[in-house]
Each structure stands twice: as C-alpha cells, then as structure tokens.
Amino acid sequence: LLATGPHPQVAVPSWQAKSGGKAKKGERTVYFPGTGYVTAPVFDRHGLEHGFTAAGPVLVESRDATVVIGPRDRFTVDSDGNVVIELPA
C-alpha cells in the first residue's frame, strides 16, 4: 500500500510563560543522598521564561510532574519549554 497526501507546514510557536512572571512558588526542604536535607526553591514550570536558568537544588512543578534538579546540577528552559538539565562531568 502506498499513500500520498499534502504535507502541510506546521508552525509550532515558541514557549511562552503562562503565570505572569511569578514562577517562584516558594521553598521546600528536600533530601539528597550525600548532601542531606537542604532548602530548595520551588518553581512553577509554566511560569518559567525561555532561557531561564538556575543551579540546583531546585524543584520544578507542573500539574502532572515534578522535576528534581540535584545540588550539583543546573537547568535551562529551552525555546520549546523543555527543562534541560546539565549534570556535572
């Protein structure tokens, strides 16, 4: 079977923060093996702007997931809204 059809151009908009620039929700005490208990800022994922970057420890929350950024890690929000985590070498 061979099927052909139109190949529409799909424009995907770049990431837009949705919480009016109020990304930081507060702080939470979290435990990391080898580090112990630390206070970490908590961010609303949908409030983070493209290009936002921070060093861990950090928690990034959305309604369906929580991303944990470790104490020696960094993260950046890319143009598609992905949380890109950089781990130490």
PDB file of C-alpha atoms in Angstrom:
ATOM      1  CA  LEU A   1       0.000   0.000   0.000  1.00  0.00           C
ATOM      2  CA  LEU A   2       1.308   3.428  -0.927  1.00  0.00           C
ATOM      3  CA  ALA A   3      -0.458   6.559   0.235  1.00  0.00           C
ATOM      4  CA  THR A   4       0.354  10.158  -0.539  1.00  0.00           C
ATOM      5  CA  GLY A   5      -1.182  13.395   0.526  1.00  0.00           C
ATOM      6  CA  PRO A   6      -0.458  17.011   1.252  1.00  0.00           C
ATOM      7  CA  HIS A   7       2.385  17.872   3.596  1.00  0.00           C
ATOM      8  CA  PRO A   8       1.124  20.922   5.456  1.00  0.00           C
ATOM      9  CA  GLN A   9       3.579  23.315   7.020  1.00  0.00           C
ATOM     10  CA  VAL A  10       3.076  23.261  10.768  1.00  0.00           C
ATOM     11  CA  ALA A  11       4.230  26.280  12.718  1.00  0.00           C
ATOM     12  CA  VAL A  12       4.988  25.474  16.349  1.00  0.00           C
ATOM     13  CA  PRO A  13       5.013  28.601  18.493  1.00  0.00           C
ATOM     14  CA  SER A  14       7.915  29.163  20.844  1.00  0.00           C
ATOM     15  CA  TRP A  15       7.441  28.653  24.581  1.00  0.00           C
ATOM     16  CA  GLN A  16       5.514  31.362  26.395  1.00  0.00           C
ATOM     17  CA  ALA A  17       5.385  31.537  30.182  1.00  0.00           C
ATOM     18  CA  LYS A  18       1.826  31.474  31.465  1.00  0.00           C
ATOM     19  CA  SER A  19       1.897  32.681  35.063  1.00  0.00           C
ATOM     20  CA  GLY A  20       2.680  36.344  34.591  1.00  0.00           C
ATOM     21  CA  GLY A  21       6.344  36.104  35.571  1.00  0.00           C
ATOM     22  CA  LYS A  22       5.578  34.671  39.006  1.00  0.00           C
ATOM     23  CA  ALA A  23       7.417  31.411  38.568  1.00  0.00           C
ATOM     24  CA  LYS A  24       8.767  31.016  42.107  1.00  0.00           C
ATOM     25  CA  LYS A  25       6.150  29.332  44.292  1.00  0.00           C
ATOM     26  CA  GLY A  26       8.152  29.069  47.491  1.00  0.00           C
ATOM     27  CA  GLU A  27      10.702  26.768  49.076  1.00  0.00           C
ATOM     28  CA  ARG A  28      10.720  23.188  50.322  1.00  0.00           C
ATOM     29  CA  THR A  29      13.077  21.087  52.389  1.00  0.00           C
ATOM     30  CA  VAL A  30      14.289  18.110  50.345  1.00  0.00           C
ATOM     31  CA  TYR A  31      16.712  15.271  50.997  1.00  0.00           C
ATOM     32  CA  PHE A  32      19.583  14.284  48.695  1.00  0.00           C
ATOM     33  CA  PRO A  33      21.832  11.292  49.482  1.00  0.00           C
ATOM     34  CA  GLY A  34      25.358  12.504  50.197  1.00  0.00           C
ATOM     35  CA  THR A  35      24.135  16.048  50.830  1.00  0.00           C
ATOM     36  CA  GLY A  36      21.377  15.626  53.384  1.00  0.00           C
ATOM     37  CA  TYR A  37      18.452  17.984  53.891  1.00  0.00           C
ATOM     38  CA  VAL A  38      18.581  21.270  52.002  1.00  0.00           C
ATOM     39  CA  THR A  39      16.136  24.072  51.287  1.00  0.00           C
ATOM     40  CA  ALA A  40      15.303  24.256  47.592  1.00  0.00           C
ATOM     41  CA  PRO A  41      13.292  26.851  45.678  1.00  0.00           C
ATOM     42  CA  VAL A  42      10.120  25.571  44.007  1.00  0.00           C
ATOM     43  CA  PHE A  43       9.213  26.940  40.557  1.00  0.00           C
ATOM     44  CA  ASP A  44       6.023  26.658  38.507  1.00  0.00           C
ATOM     45  CA  ARG A  45       7.193  25.187  35.191  1.00  0.00           C
ATOM     46  CA  HIS A  46       4.593  27.118  33.228  1.00  0.00           C
ATOM     47  CA  GLY A  47       5.848  30.391  34.691  1.00  0.00           C
ATOM     48  CA  LEU A  48       9.454  29.918  33.576  1.00  0.00           C
ATOM     49  CA  GLU A  49      10.540  32.005  30.608  1.00  0.00           C
ATOM     50  CA  HIS A  50      12.578  30.678  27.683  1.00  0.00           C
ATOM     51  CA  GLY A  51      16.238  30.977  28.639  1.00  0.00           C
ATOM     52  CA  PHE A  52      15.634  30.850  32.394  1.00  0.00           C
ATOM     53  CA  THR A  53      18.492  29.048  34.106  1.00  0.00           C
ATOM     54  CA  ALA A  54      19.265  28.147  37.694  1.00  0.00           C
ATOM     55  CA  ALA A  55      21.613  25.980  39.723  1.00  0.00           C
ATOM     56  CA  GLY A  56      20.263  23.186  41.901  1.00  0.00           C
ATOM     57  CA  PRO A  57      18.917  22.143  44.167  1.00  0.00           C
ATOM     58  CA  VAL A  58      15.611  23.171  42.591  1.00  0.00           C
ATOM     59  CA  LEU A  59      12.132  21.667  42.218  1.00  0.00           C
ATOM     60  CA  VAL A  60      10.169  22.469  39.051  1.00  0.00           C
ATOM     61  CA  GLU A  61       6.476  21.634  39.417  1.00  0.00           C
ATOM     62  CA  SER A  62       3.697  21.254  36.900  1.00  0.00           C
ATOM     63  CA  ARG A  63       0.281  19.741  37.419  1.00  0.00           C
ATOM     64  CA  ASP A  64       1.397  16.306  36.194  1.00  0.00           C
ATOM     65  CA  ALA A  65       5.059  16.078  37.233  1.00  0.00           C
ATOM     66  CA  THR A  66       7.816  17.391  39.470  1.00  0.00           C
ATOM     67  CA  VAL A  67      11.340  17.731  38.085  1.00  0.00           C
ATOM     68  CA  VAL A  68      14.082  17.422  40.702  1.00  0.00           C
ATOM     69  CA  ILE A  69      17.314  19.274  39.933  1.00  0.00           C
ATOM     70  CA  GLY A  70      20.148  17.973  42.117  1.00  0.00           C
ATOM     71  CA  PRO A  71      22.508  20.093  44.226  1.00  0.00           C
ATOM     72  CA  ARG A  72      25.366  19.998  41.674  1.00  0.00           C
ATOM     73  CA  ASP A  73      23.177  20.282  38.562  1.00  0.00           C
ATOM     74  CA  ARG A  74      21.896  23.232  36.513  1.00  0.00           C
ATOM     75  CA  PHE A  75      18.872  23.598  34.307  1.00  0.00           C
ATOM     76  CA  THR A  76      17.722  25.824  31.470  1.00  0.00           C
ATOM     77  CA  VAL A  77      14.329  26.236  29.831  1.00  0.00           C
ATOM     78  CA  ASP A  78      14.712  25.921  26.057  1.00  0.00           C
ATOM     79  CA  SER A  79      12.627  27.602  23.325  1.00  0.00           C
ATOM     80  CA  ASP A  80      10.114  24.719  23.376  1.00  0.00           C
ATOM     81  CA  GLY A  81       9.621  24.876  27.154  1.00  0.00           C
ATOM     82  CA  ASN A  82      11.700  21.789  27.891  1.00  0.00           C
ATOM     83  CA  VAL A  83      13.608  21.670  31.170  1.00  0.00           C
ATOM     84  CA  VAL A  84      17.148  20.787  30.075  1.00  0.00           C
ATOM     85  CA  ILE A  85      19.294  19.528  32.954  1.00  0.00           C
ATOM     86  CA  GLU A  86      23.086  19.807  32.858  1.00  0.00           C
ATOM     87  CA  LEU A  87      24.873  17.254  35.024  1.00  0.00           C
ATOM     88  CA  PRO A  88      28.436  17.789  36.276  1.00  0.00           C
ATOM     89  CA  ALA A  89      31.219  15.959  34.441  1.00  0.00           C
TER      90      ALA A  89
END
